[in-house]
């Protein structure tokens, strides 16, 4: 990412001159505002910031950012962003996608970009629906979702975006809900400083086609979510409840405390952003309705990025063979001369 | 022992995929080139990696045409066939000229192999080969004998037998063995024991020719005369890779190449991956769509972005190519064509992706299309594609094919210093910048790359305002933009040079061709012209836009033939554009034209005859 | 209060995406149909789901043409415009005929909205509307007033205002309010409170017209006369879904439909998903490639396999369509065209995917292509596509477009009993079965499905032996198979009926069209013929193979115009096939032709003039 | 799957008349032979058995089976097989794919077929290379793989096919190496009886382009692999070593026994095919070189298949609305009659 000299920026500086075209009440507005505010706080260079998206309501995002932006085609943003980032390491490249764009048609590019640890900051707007095409179910829709293409309910088992990202090899994984501006902001700050493949699942409400899908996950005190803090135990409901690992590697909800029938804090799992892959999978599997859903930074891991390694290989080659000599290159292999007499010498 | 002089020889080496025929052929080609002959080669290998030994479908062949005068093709039919086993004989004999020479490895003609090749009786004994000059040599045995006492395993010893064949033909054609021996040693520096063995066997083959009185004659093909200059032997895929490196250099930019492996395009990626010290960045993507996507991203960032594939992969790129057309970003797309449809004939050549190149996208999505005519020409086409893409801000499709991609020819090395540069300038001036404001001459928009302060803007695949580039659904704007995108392609005509026309600007027959058929068409025209026939040959490099030169002459001929390795794809364009009743010479066999086939087709048109009815969808003129 | 009789009226309802204009238009169309008028509708909505209120890009429109005589189009220009807010007025006024009638919801003409619409001054006050018959009605206020005392929230009350407009126009055109009231109640059975409110407001609008003396006249458009029979109002996507259900029934097979949502094709999937009790299995795939793949798998298993998309999605299917061509499996591919290239104009109509349909695949991969001309015609085209696909064992491309997909017309219901069946018979006889043995008449191979004992076999995308279907790289076999695949498509001509020709078989001008432009072209021809002009109109259903009827007549006219909503894609085929100097009438604005535009273009050709040079790549004849 | 009446079949009965075209020594031969032998032992109906493949050396497989077979296009086999299986539940549909075909170009179709629990038996031939195109590295190639397209070594992080399949939702997951005919046979037997998405990773040797990649994983006694037995502890090296779950959810190798410095058998993890998802992820993460690699059936889970549910919905619709009446369908909506006088009645 470009070294961010602190230039004073306001949210306004990051707003483009385009009218925002989302439906009134769409969760996308809140995410947009938070991104604009956070980038202003960070003081990014607008000219070195690029937003690349696919197709979908969420993918209209780049038009509204007063930075460079590319609204590409359905599902291909991670591939296009990869080509840009490896050739232009000086840029901050953000990818905006949706649950359909990024996990249905674009699922393969997504996992391969993550696998390569491309230095991209990918934000997936998960509204569990295809908004732009008027409300068909998506790969994250709950089983039984009634939508125009599934009037009697969807029958496929949804994907868990966090599990998929983890399995694919993302090195920074986080989750927040569109109504929690504060948490979104913190996550974006952290994501900005991470070198490597960032995957953020933004739980986004689509009031028109899937209103209230995320109502169930809002609120830590009421025991619907766990707000993750690195090094702190996995507790919720005001600290009265916690998660421990039960027999057969099955997570359990327990009452925290030293009283009878309670579990001592020492046995509660402690959140570790840089924890083991298995621990991260445990977090990924904590899902509604059985469990409160973890919010915040779930996983972090520092690995060289594809871009760094690619450029390293070029530098090494130059160090080893010297900067390429074009004439040498042309004259390599069996070369001979034909003289003025037209025959070979 | 007498010596006979020949003007030209066509020789084909055929054996198991494992027999090393490609290597044998390549080495013998080097020797011919070294001796100053003009050469043209045609490797023809199976789709299988290493089919089981002795099987018919596992036969791998390499044809070499070497000559004391200028040649353009690997030759219609071999004068000499080296058959390392029965399957090789079975599949290749039909091509050998009558009274041709046969060199047969009798050691492989055992019961089992004969059966696998479907021979009821041993052709060496049933007289079926009587009309040929047959040289029956037990190469297997002689190879073993030559390596008697070597510490190599018998399996490894057997592997050397192709060098016996190589030595034998070296002697037959009076080639200088020394430099070959040097080359073998170099190639096996890592495994000197093998090098030693191969040299031993090579010499054994050479001396066998010398001593065995079966070979009474040594054939000499004198050196050809060439344009003075530096030369090297090159295949199409090697040359296209070089062209991309040089093209990027002439543009003053870095090269980014993304691809997903596919026959016969993969070797371009392999070559470029070796050129890291030239700053070339190669990316093996997860599929062709991602490869095209990555190229678009790199172009957006200011690189010379290139992606390559063959037919099926190009089909997958269609939607993304449309995005490059809409956002007007320069990407070079290479299609190394192979036999279709679908998976088709992956290792065979064809020209059947022209229509796809012209129309294989949704909406009105015209793009420039040019085609390379020969291995060496791919170098210049690659440079031209880079130039046009960056100058006109448009994706460009460059067509090659399996035949020129794998075939080789002596290539006169250009003097890099004399190649004109076309340095790219990225706009950095923010003062009244409009994203889709256009250059008057080229109609190109300015190539502004991220990282430029004050020029932040947004682009995308939805129709854009003709000036600001903002999303626009306005009816008139869409019509305007659609026409500008089309006009931009037509403007490229101003960059196109003279039409390559051989023969008069009027006459009885005009043969129009494009791409890899150049050699056969040009040679046929030369033959007939030499006989005083009024035959001309126009070979197109640019199909979109269509070469302007064609309009001036096409109506001056009694007959127009469009010759292509497809069912008439260029012919359709020619007929629609000029309303000329062009007939088709079409071959869809996974093989290049033979000069004879072209000559016959032209002669058919020379005798007055009713031309085929054109009231039905174009039906091509089939060839025997 | 006098009554005026009119032959036809074109009315357009325009307002915010949230204002319910589509519903208002649809309901008023029903009333017109009910009253026995011929009707044609044209919904025109923005790409945004619900753009912010009052914005220009958020305006949604619905145009209705109702008439006492036969009509084919939604009308060139509205006689009446209902504008629910300033943005709606701003974007639609230019289309209104001079002296046209304006019904304006003054309640929405507040400062904020005027600003959003870019009005410096209030057009209601600055005299800019003087040339129109303006009816300024505060619909917002009157709606609230009508619901005074209702327990609904003010927001919900406001939602009802489109019913006020509906009531008003009901009165203006003397429509029977009762059945509408019934329909409203039905639609809101689940929310009776809303039903009540809407009815109240609807009545209020109706009575306002009655009482407010501003409306002195009631206009009556008498009933049109139709072919006797049963009718319903239908859109293209509804009809195509029905056609697929019936097509599968006539084939005696089950329907499998796989799709990935895309505008304007999605609603076909939505309809079919409701027809589960007809045994139709619908599958929402992860992308278009998977949708095509699943269809191929279902076809292989013996189902009537169908997939649909629009341009960008069809581009993605190209490679897989090639597999269906190579393995000769019947799949129906629907392309509901929209504006291109790339994402283009997703909610607008265009005919620019014809070339892609014909050529958008690698290799020689011809496939049958037909196009529907009107909403109701999509029903018959779907059936025909199923018939040809199963009879010839080939994937078939059926082209529709956003205009006929969303537009509606009264449609005479067919008598199902009279539709000819084409029951599929799967071969089950193992005795000398060869996978690629062909039917003499159709050249189709037998459709053998897994589960059939004794006929186990393997197919795939590599070229296959012309008889056994085993992998074959043989040159002659490839040529043979390529030509058979092409010939098979040509044979389909034997299934094609008479050419649809209006006007003489010779004359001054022949207009050739295809697909959704039928209405405008036919109406223009009728107008000019009525004036005694020698003008004919041929409308093609089949483009591949090209309708045989065309060859017989195309040379009998002084001028040939190919009219299409693209840059000349059919024109290219016509010129190449017939060597006729056809000129193009081309419109690329995301909108259908207006009858006037077609009439003018034809008149231009009627006055003798040099036809455009054809020495360059086809340049279309632009229209004013 | 079709009820398998026991008809006596021999391996020969499952061999087609086509010449097998793999390189001498290719691991594909052993897998082919085992599949033929096992299906003969099961006594499948050849006519109800279909093999569908993509493109690659491995994908030539169907030509050699004397059953129905479809050699499709690169990466799309799972989609094509899905269309066949949902419309023809009476067939046994096997999918043959490779690490390039199934995880590179075909990765998205793979995860979506698994997610939907399509009743397909997918066998992925993992030779960590693109064989047919002459040896480029694949998504499973070890980092640093030198191949024609990566002369200085590959730089992307490989995918773990088992983790991916698990994350996507496969309901039967197994692994074997091509040299272990016995284990391949058992797995195929088990897979045949499973209803739902089967994912089998066959570790296959490509002697031409990637010879010996799997040499390191062969042999339980020598501690290179764990042969999984349901209900038995995760032990290897002749039972002397085992796997236990260490702190921070990190698996550990321990010496098994009750002696000093040894771990009592009771603390060794016990293999449970139908265990928790987290346990399955633990197995998936046991990889060379740190750990021996688990062979056999890693995971099993019974869920309704997409096909069952789709057909259920059709049956329900018919039960609810009655078998569709075509005339009713045509006459739905606002229908009116025009009389002989041409006007509406
Ligand atoms: C190739 C292609 N296929 C399909 C479409 C239609 N399409 C546009 S957006 C979309 C899905 C959007 O869903 P999601 O990614 O979740 O975004 P959301 O609108 O919910 O924010 C689809 C199917 C398209 N534009 N291009
Ligand atoms: C669309 C398309 N892209 C690329 C190819 C070229 N291709 C054929 S097989 C293959 C990869 C094969 O690797 P894998 O799936 O691992 O199979 P293996 O040969 O190793 O068994 C590729 C890239 C193709 N045939 N089609
Ligand atoms: S449809 Fe849903 S996701 Fe799309 S803009 Fe409207 S509210 Fe937002
Ligand atoms: S290349 Fe490798 S995988 Fe392919 S057939 Fe040969 S040995 Fe087997
Ligand atoms: Mg969504
Ligand atoms: Mg492989």
PDB file of C-alpha atoms in Angstrom, chain B residues 338-342 350-356 564-570 586-588 620, chain C residues 322 325-326 358-359 361-367 463 478 481-483 485-486:
ATOM      1  CA  UNK B 338      -6.341 -25.534 -33.759  1.00  0.00           C
ATOM      2  CA  UNK B 339      -8.959 -27.864 -35.192  1.00  0.00           C
ATOM      3  CA  UNK B 340     -12.511 -27.310 -33.913  1.00  0.00           C
ATOM      4  CA  UNK B 341     -15.315 -27.239 -32.961  1.00  0.00           C
ATOM      5  CA  UNK B 342     -15.243 -27.907 -29.223  1.00  0.00           C
ATOM      6  CA  UNK B 350      -7.004 -24.993 -38.790  1.00  0.00           C
ATOM      7  CA  UNK B 351      -8.169 -21.432 -39.561  1.00  0.00           C
ATOM      8  CA  UNK B 352     -11.695 -21.811 -38.261  1.00  0.00           C
ATOM      9  CA  UNK B 353     -11.637 -19.173 -35.526  1.00  0.00           C
ATOM     10  CA  UNK B 354     -11.810 -16.166 -37.847  1.00  0.00           C
ATOM     11  CA  UNK B 355     -15.566 -15.699 -37.465  1.00  0.00           C
ATOM     12  CA  UNK B 356     -15.225 -16.023 -33.716  1.00  0.00           C
ATOM     13  CA  UNK B 564      -8.731 -20.986 -46.244  1.00  0.00           C
ATOM     14  CA  UNK B 565      -8.505 -23.902 -43.848  1.00  0.00           C
ATOM     15  CA  UNK B 566     -12.161 -23.532 -42.874  1.00  0.00           C
ATOM     16  CA  UNK B 567     -15.586 -23.600 -44.517  1.00  0.00           C
ATOM     17  CA  UNK B 568     -15.409 -20.093 -45.947  1.00  0.00           C
ATOM     18  CA  UNK B 569     -15.195 -17.565 -43.147  1.00  0.00           C
ATOM     19  CA  UNK B 570     -13.150 -14.888 -44.935  1.00  0.00           C
ATOM     20  CA  UNK B 586     -11.569 -24.960 -48.348  1.00  0.00           C
ATOM     21  CA  UNK B 587      -9.789 -27.744 -46.534  1.00  0.00           C
ATOM     22  CA  UNK B 588     -10.836 -28.921 -43.086  1.00  0.00           C
ATOM     23  CA  UNK B 620     -17.366 -24.047 -50.462  1.00  0.00           C
TER      24      UNK B 620
ATOM     25  CA  UNK C 322     -19.731 -26.113 -29.130  1.00  0.00           C
ATOM     26  CA  UNK C 325     -22.770 -29.240 -31.476  1.00  0.00           C
ATOM     27  CA  UNK C 326     -19.934 -31.780 -31.490  1.00  0.00           C
ATOM     28  CA  UNK C 358     -24.315 -17.389 -35.803  1.00  0.00           C
ATOM     29  CA  UNK C 359     -20.555 -17.322 -35.150  1.00  0.00           C
ATOM     30  CA  UNK C 361     -17.982 -20.266 -30.975  1.00  0.00           C
ATOM     31  CA  UNK C 362     -14.595 -21.736 -31.827  1.00  0.00           C
ATOM     32  CA  UNK C 363     -14.155 -23.817 -34.947  1.00  0.00           C
ATOM     33  CA  UNK C 364     -16.732 -24.585 -37.595  1.00  0.00           C
ATOM     34  CA  UNK C 365     -19.715 -24.697 -35.264  1.00  0.00           C
ATOM     35  CA  UNK C 366     -22.899 -23.868 -37.151  1.00  0.00           C
ATOM     36  CA  UNK C 367     -26.205 -24.037 -35.304  1.00  0.00           C
ATOM     37  CA  UNK C 463     -13.634 -35.090 -33.317  1.00  0.00           C
ATOM     38  CA  UNK C 478     -12.727 -34.477 -39.930  1.00  0.00           C
ATOM     39  CA  UNK C 481     -17.883 -34.635 -40.174  1.00  0.00           C
ATOM     40  CA  UNK C 482     -17.455 -30.880 -40.481  1.00  0.00           C
ATOM     41  CA  UNK C 483     -19.434 -30.867 -43.713  1.00  0.00           C
ATOM     42  CA  UNK C 485     -22.585 -30.856 -39.299  1.00  0.00           C
ATOM     43  CA  UNK C 486     -23.050 -27.942 -41.714  1.00  0.00           C
TER      44      UNK C 486
END
